Amino acid sequence: MMNCFNGIYKDKVVLVTGHTGFKGSWLTLWLKELGAKVIGYSLEPNTNPSLFDICNLDEDIVSIIGDIRDEENISEVIANYKPEIVFHMAAQPLVRLSYKDPKTTYETNVMGTLNLFEAIKKSDSVKAIVNITTDKCYENKEWDYGYRENDSLGGYDPYSSSKACVELLTNSYRNSFFNRKNIDIVSVRAGNVIGGGDWAEDRLIPDIVRSISSDTSINIRNPKSIRPWQHVLEPLSGYLLLGSLMIEDLKKYNEAWNFGPNDTDILSVESILDIVIKSWRNIDYTTGSLDECHEAKLLRLDISKSKMKLGWKPLYNVEEAIIKTMEWYKEFYDNKNIDIKEFTINQIKQYVNDAKKNKAIWSEQNA
């Protein structure tokens, strides 16, 4: 796998903020397979179990437990380890939690990002920043067509609003500071990401998995809501592709990018539930919202720009993504002899092999 992305990551020092989270753990594993020297900076895992803990990722990387709101600490980490590429994932990522604790959401997502940018301003090592935001940063008008990178930013709930703020902050620092220092920064926006090892609260697949594993009923809040569903490796391949391209050609990619599924894989919550049940086992569930928190009914991304300008494309349709996800959970819960870390790495390798078969540009580089 080291030849992927033109071998750019081999022996590179890469900082991943939020490395103990679900997406951060998958990214960390992939970067290690690519030969990178990974520095992780994050709070302790916020779920039990967590992918980070069950894969013992602290044994494979420099793992620093710290708060992105601590500017002095993150500045010291960057000064000491001198990363060349930064993937910024540290965030409060949950919509419903943002209603309960908006202050922490804004402090973490906005001021935490500001702290990171200020630390990078002082650095002579950082060349590329991939800032992971969300599809929810757009002003959601529940259009039938996907949002493009130049559509209006907004955000109804505190989480979405905070990420729109981060997008504005990113653009400001790009123009005001990073361009002058020859530091490339992109923002990347993805939709509903699924995959093994996610146990976050108030997320559909983790809620279903908890219900199945404990043989309890589940409430599906908004079964008719439509979302862009994709396996976690899909956007990560886009993030890694951008990071590699930025190192090779600074300034060419210095903007925002969408990574989502094809239009045929934008399904309702109810449809996803049906596929999950077919791929594992039946569960009891009820429907209806338990509170008055606003949740978007329709949200989709236009990924034309990433396809045309990056040569990136999604590989798995939604059913394949769910099957891969449920295979992971079935192994974790039902196979007591499984080496789940090795199984996770093998899913990454299988994804890379599938990318080569489908002639995904990043998998063919230098291969």
Short mmCIF file of N, CA, C and O in Angstrom, two decimals, residues 162-215:
data_model
loop_
_atom_site.label_atom_id
_atom_site.label_comp_id
_atom_site.label_asym_id
_atom_site.label_seq_id
_atom_site.Cartn_x
_atom_site.Cartn_y
_atom_site.Cartn_z
N SER A 162 -21.08 26.02 13.86
CA SER A 162 -19.66 26.10 14.25
C SER A 162 -18.76 25.68 13.10
O SER A 162 -17.67 26.25 12.90
N LYS A 163 -19.20 24.69 12.33
CA LYS A 163 -18.39 24.23 11.20
C LYS A 163 -18.40 25.23 10.04
O LYS A 163 -17.42 25.36 9.30
N ALA A 164 -19.52 25.94 9.87
CA ALA A 164 -19.53 27.03 8.90
C ALA A 164 -18.56 28.12 9.32
O ALA A 164 -17.85 28.70 8.49
N CYS A 165 -18.52 28.40 10.62
CA CYS A 165 -17.54 29.37 11.14
C CYS A 165 -16.11 28.92 10.84
O CYS A 165 -15.25 29.74 10.48
N VAL A 166 -15.86 27.63 10.99
CA VAL A 166 -14.52 27.09 10.73
C VAL A 166 -14.16 27.26 9.26
O VAL A 166 -13.00 27.55 8.92
N GLU A 167 -15.14 27.10 8.37
CA GLU A 167 -14.88 27.32 6.95
C GLU A 167 -14.47 28.77 6.69
O GLU A 167 -13.52 29.03 5.93
N LEU A 168 -15.15 29.72 7.31
CA LEU A 168 -14.79 31.13 7.15
C LEU A 168 -13.41 31.40 7.73
O LEU A 168 -12.60 32.15 7.16
N LEU A 169 -13.14 30.80 8.88
CA LEU A 169 -11.84 30.95 9.52
C LEU A 169 -10.73 30.39 8.62
O LEU A 169 -9.66 31.02 8.46
N THR A 170 -10.99 29.24 8.02
CA THR A 170 -10.01 28.62 7.13
C THR A 170 -9.68 29.53 5.96
O THR A 170 -8.50 29.74 5.61
N ASN A 171 -10.71 30.09 5.35
CA ASN A 171 -10.49 30.96 4.19
C ASN A 171 -9.74 32.23 4.59
O ASN A 171 -8.86 32.71 3.86
N SER A 172 -10.07 32.76 5.76
CA SER A 172 -9.39 33.96 6.24
C SER A 172 -7.91 33.71 6.47
O SER A 172 -7.05 34.50 6.05
N TYR A 173 -7.57 32.61 7.15
CA TYR A 173 -6.17 32.32 7.43
C TYR A 173 -5.41 31.93 6.17
O TYR A 173 -4.21 32.21 6.05
N ARG A 174 -6.11 31.31 5.21
CA ARG A 174 -5.47 31.01 3.93
C ARG A 174 -5.02 32.31 3.26
O ARG A 174 -3.86 32.44 2.84
N ASN A 175 -5.92 33.27 3.19
CA ASN A 175 -5.63 34.52 2.49
C ASN A 175 -4.71 35.44 3.28
O ASN A 175 -3.85 36.12 2.70
N SER A 176 -4.90 35.47 4.59
CA SER A 176 -4.18 36.45 5.41
C SER A 176 -2.78 36.00 5.82
O SER A 176 -1.89 36.84 5.97
N PHE A 177 -2.60 34.69 6.00
CA PHE A 177 -1.34 34.22 6.57
C PHE A 177 -0.68 33.08 5.79
O PHE A 177 0.50 33.15 5.46
N PHE A 178 -1.44 32.00 5.52
CA PHE A 178 -0.81 30.79 5.01
C PHE A 178 -0.28 30.95 3.59
O PHE A 178 0.76 30.39 3.24
N ASN A 179 -0.99 31.70 2.76
CA ASN A 179 -0.48 31.91 1.40
C ASN A 179 0.90 32.58 1.42
O ASN A 179 1.76 32.28 0.58
N ARG A 180 1.11 33.47 2.36
CA ARG A 180 2.39 34.19 2.46
C ARG A 180 3.52 33.26 2.90
O ARG A 180 4.69 33.50 2.60
N LYS A 181 3.16 32.21 3.64
CA LYS A 181 4.17 31.27 4.14
C LYS A 181 4.29 30.03 3.27
O LYS A 181 4.99 29.08 3.63
N ASN A 182 3.59 30.01 2.12
CA ASN A 182 3.59 28.82 1.26
C ASN A 182 3.09 27.58 1.99
O ASN A 182 3.65 26.49 1.86
N ILE A 183 2.04 27.77 2.77
CA ILE A 183 1.35 26.66 3.43
C ILE A 183 0.02 26.46 2.72
O ILE A 183 -0.78 27.39 2.63
N ASP A 184 -0.20 25.28 2.20
CA ASP A 184 -1.44 24.96 1.52
C ASP A 184 -2.47 24.53 2.54
O ASP A 184 -2.16 23.72 3.44
N ILE A 185 -3.71 25.00 2.42
CA ILE A 185 -4.77 24.55 3.31
C ILE A 185 -6.04 24.32 2.53
O ILE A 185 -6.47 25.17 1.74
N VAL A 186 -6.62 23.15 2.70
CA VAL A 186 -7.90 22.82 2.08
C VAL A 186 -8.90 22.49 3.17
O VAL A 186 -8.53 22.08 4.28
N SER A 187 -10.17 22.72 2.88
CA SER A 187 -11.23 22.21 3.74
C SER A 187 -11.95 21.11 2.98
O SER A 187 -12.15 21.22 1.76
N VAL A 188 -12.30 20.05 3.67
CA VAL A 188 -12.94 18.90 3.04
C VAL A 188 -14.26 18.62 3.75
O VAL A 188 -14.34 18.65 4.98
N ARG A 189 -15.27 18.34 2.95
CA ARG A 189 -16.63 18.19 3.46
C ARG A 189 -17.20 16.85 3.03
O ARG A 189 -17.21 16.53 1.85
N ALA A 190 -17.62 16.05 3.99
CA ALA A 190 -18.18 14.73 3.71
C ALA A 190 -19.51 14.58 4.43
O ALA A 190 -19.82 15.32 5.37
N GLY A 191 -20.29 13.61 4.00
CA GLY A 191 -21.61 13.38 4.57
C GLY A 191 -21.60 12.36 5.68
O GLY A 191 -20.65 12.28 6.46
N ASN A 192 -22.65 11.54 5.75
CA ASN A 192 -22.79 10.55 6.81
C ASN A 192 -21.84 9.38 6.55
O ASN A 192 -22.01 8.62 5.60
N VAL A 193 -20.84 9.27 7.38
CA VAL A 193 -19.80 8.27 7.23
C VAL A 193 -20.09 7.08 8.14
O VAL A 193 -20.38 7.26 9.32
N ILE A 194 -19.99 5.89 7.58
CA ILE A 194 -20.22 4.67 8.35
C ILE A 194 -19.00 3.77 8.23
O ILE A 194 -18.20 3.91 7.31
N GLY A 195 -18.88 2.83 9.16
CA GLY A 195 -17.77 1.89 9.15
C GLY A 195 -17.63 1.25 10.51
O GLY A 195 -18.21 1.70 11.50
N GLY A 196 -16.86 0.18 10.58
CA GLY A 196 -16.66 -0.51 11.83
C GLY A 196 -15.94 0.35 12.85
O GLY A 196 -15.09 1.17 12.51
N GLY A 197 -16.27 0.15 14.12
CA GLY A 197 -15.56 0.84 15.20
C GLY A 197 -16.15 2.16 15.63
O GLY A 197 -15.53 2.89 16.39
N ASP A 198 -17.35 2.47 15.15
CA ASP A 198 -18.02 3.70 15.56
C ASP A 198 -19.06 3.36 16.63
O ASP A 198 -19.98 2.58 16.37
N TRP A 199 -18.88 3.93 17.81
CA TRP A 199 -19.85 3.73 18.90
C TRP A 199 -20.37 5.06 19.44
O TRP A 199 -20.82 5.15 20.58
N ALA A 200 -20.34 6.10 18.62
CA ALA A 200 -20.81 7.40 19.06
C ALA A 200 -22.31 7.38 19.35
O ALA A 200 -23.06 6.60 18.75
N GLU A 201 -22.73 8.22 20.27
CA GLU A 201 -24.15 8.32 20.60
C GLU A 201 -24.90 9.06 19.50
O GLU A 201 -24.35 9.92 18.81
N ASP A 202 -26.18 8.73 19.37
CA ASP A 202 -27.08 9.43 18.45
C ASP A 202 -26.61 9.38 17.01
O ASP A 202 -26.76 10.35 16.26
N ARG A 203 -26.01 8.25 16.62
CA ARG A 203 -25.67 8.01 15.22
C ARG A 203 -26.32 6.69 14.84
O ARG A 203 -26.31 5.73 15.60
N LEU A 204 -26.86 6.64 13.64
CA LEU A 204 -27.75 5.55 13.26
C LEU A 204 -27.10 4.18 13.37
O LEU A 204 -27.62 3.29 14.06
N ILE A 205 -25.97 3.95 12.68
CA ILE A 205 -25.37 2.62 12.68
C ILE A 205 -24.92 2.21 14.09
O ILE A 205 -25.22 1.09 14.54
N PRO A 206 -24.20 3.06 14.84
CA PRO A 206 -23.85 2.67 16.21
C PRO A 206 -25.08 2.35 17.08
O PRO A 206 -25.05 1.41 17.88
N ASP A 207 -26.15 3.14 16.92
CA ASP A 207 -27.38 2.85 17.68
C ASP A 207 -27.94 1.49 17.32
O ASP A 207 -28.37 0.72 18.20
N ILE A 208 -27.93 1.17 16.03
CA ILE A 208 -28.44 -0.14 15.59
C ILE A 208 -27.55 -1.26 16.11
O ILE A 208 -28.04 -2.30 16.59
N VAL A 209 -26.24 -1.06 16.04
CA VAL A 209 -25.30 -2.08 16.52
C VAL A 209 -25.49 -2.33 18.01
O VAL A 209 -25.49 -3.49 18.47
N ARG A 210 -25.65 -1.26 18.79
CA ARG A 210 -25.90 -1.44 20.22
C ARG A 210 -27.19 -2.21 20.46
O ARG A 210 -27.26 -3.07 21.36
N SER A 211 -28.20 -1.92 19.67
CA SER A 211 -29.48 -2.62 19.82
C SER A 211 -29.33 -4.11 19.51
O SER A 211 -29.82 -4.96 20.26
N ILE A 212 -28.63 -4.41 18.41
CA ILE A 212 -28.44 -5.81 18.03
C ILE A 212 -27.59 -6.55 19.07
O ILE A 212 -27.92 -7.66 19.48
N SER A 213 -26.50 -5.93 19.49
CA SER A 213 -25.57 -6.61 20.41
C SER A 213 -26.16 -6.82 21.80
O SER A 213 -25.78 -7.75 22.51
N SER A 214 -27.13 -5.97 22.18
CA SER A 214 -27.73 -6.10 23.51
C SER A 214 -29.15 -6.64 23.45
O SER A 214 -29.80 -6.79 24.50
N ASP A 215 -29.63 -6.92 22.22
CA ASP A 215 -30.97 -7.46 22.01
C ASP A 215 -32.03 -6.57 22.64
O ASP A 215 -32.91 -7.03 23.38
#
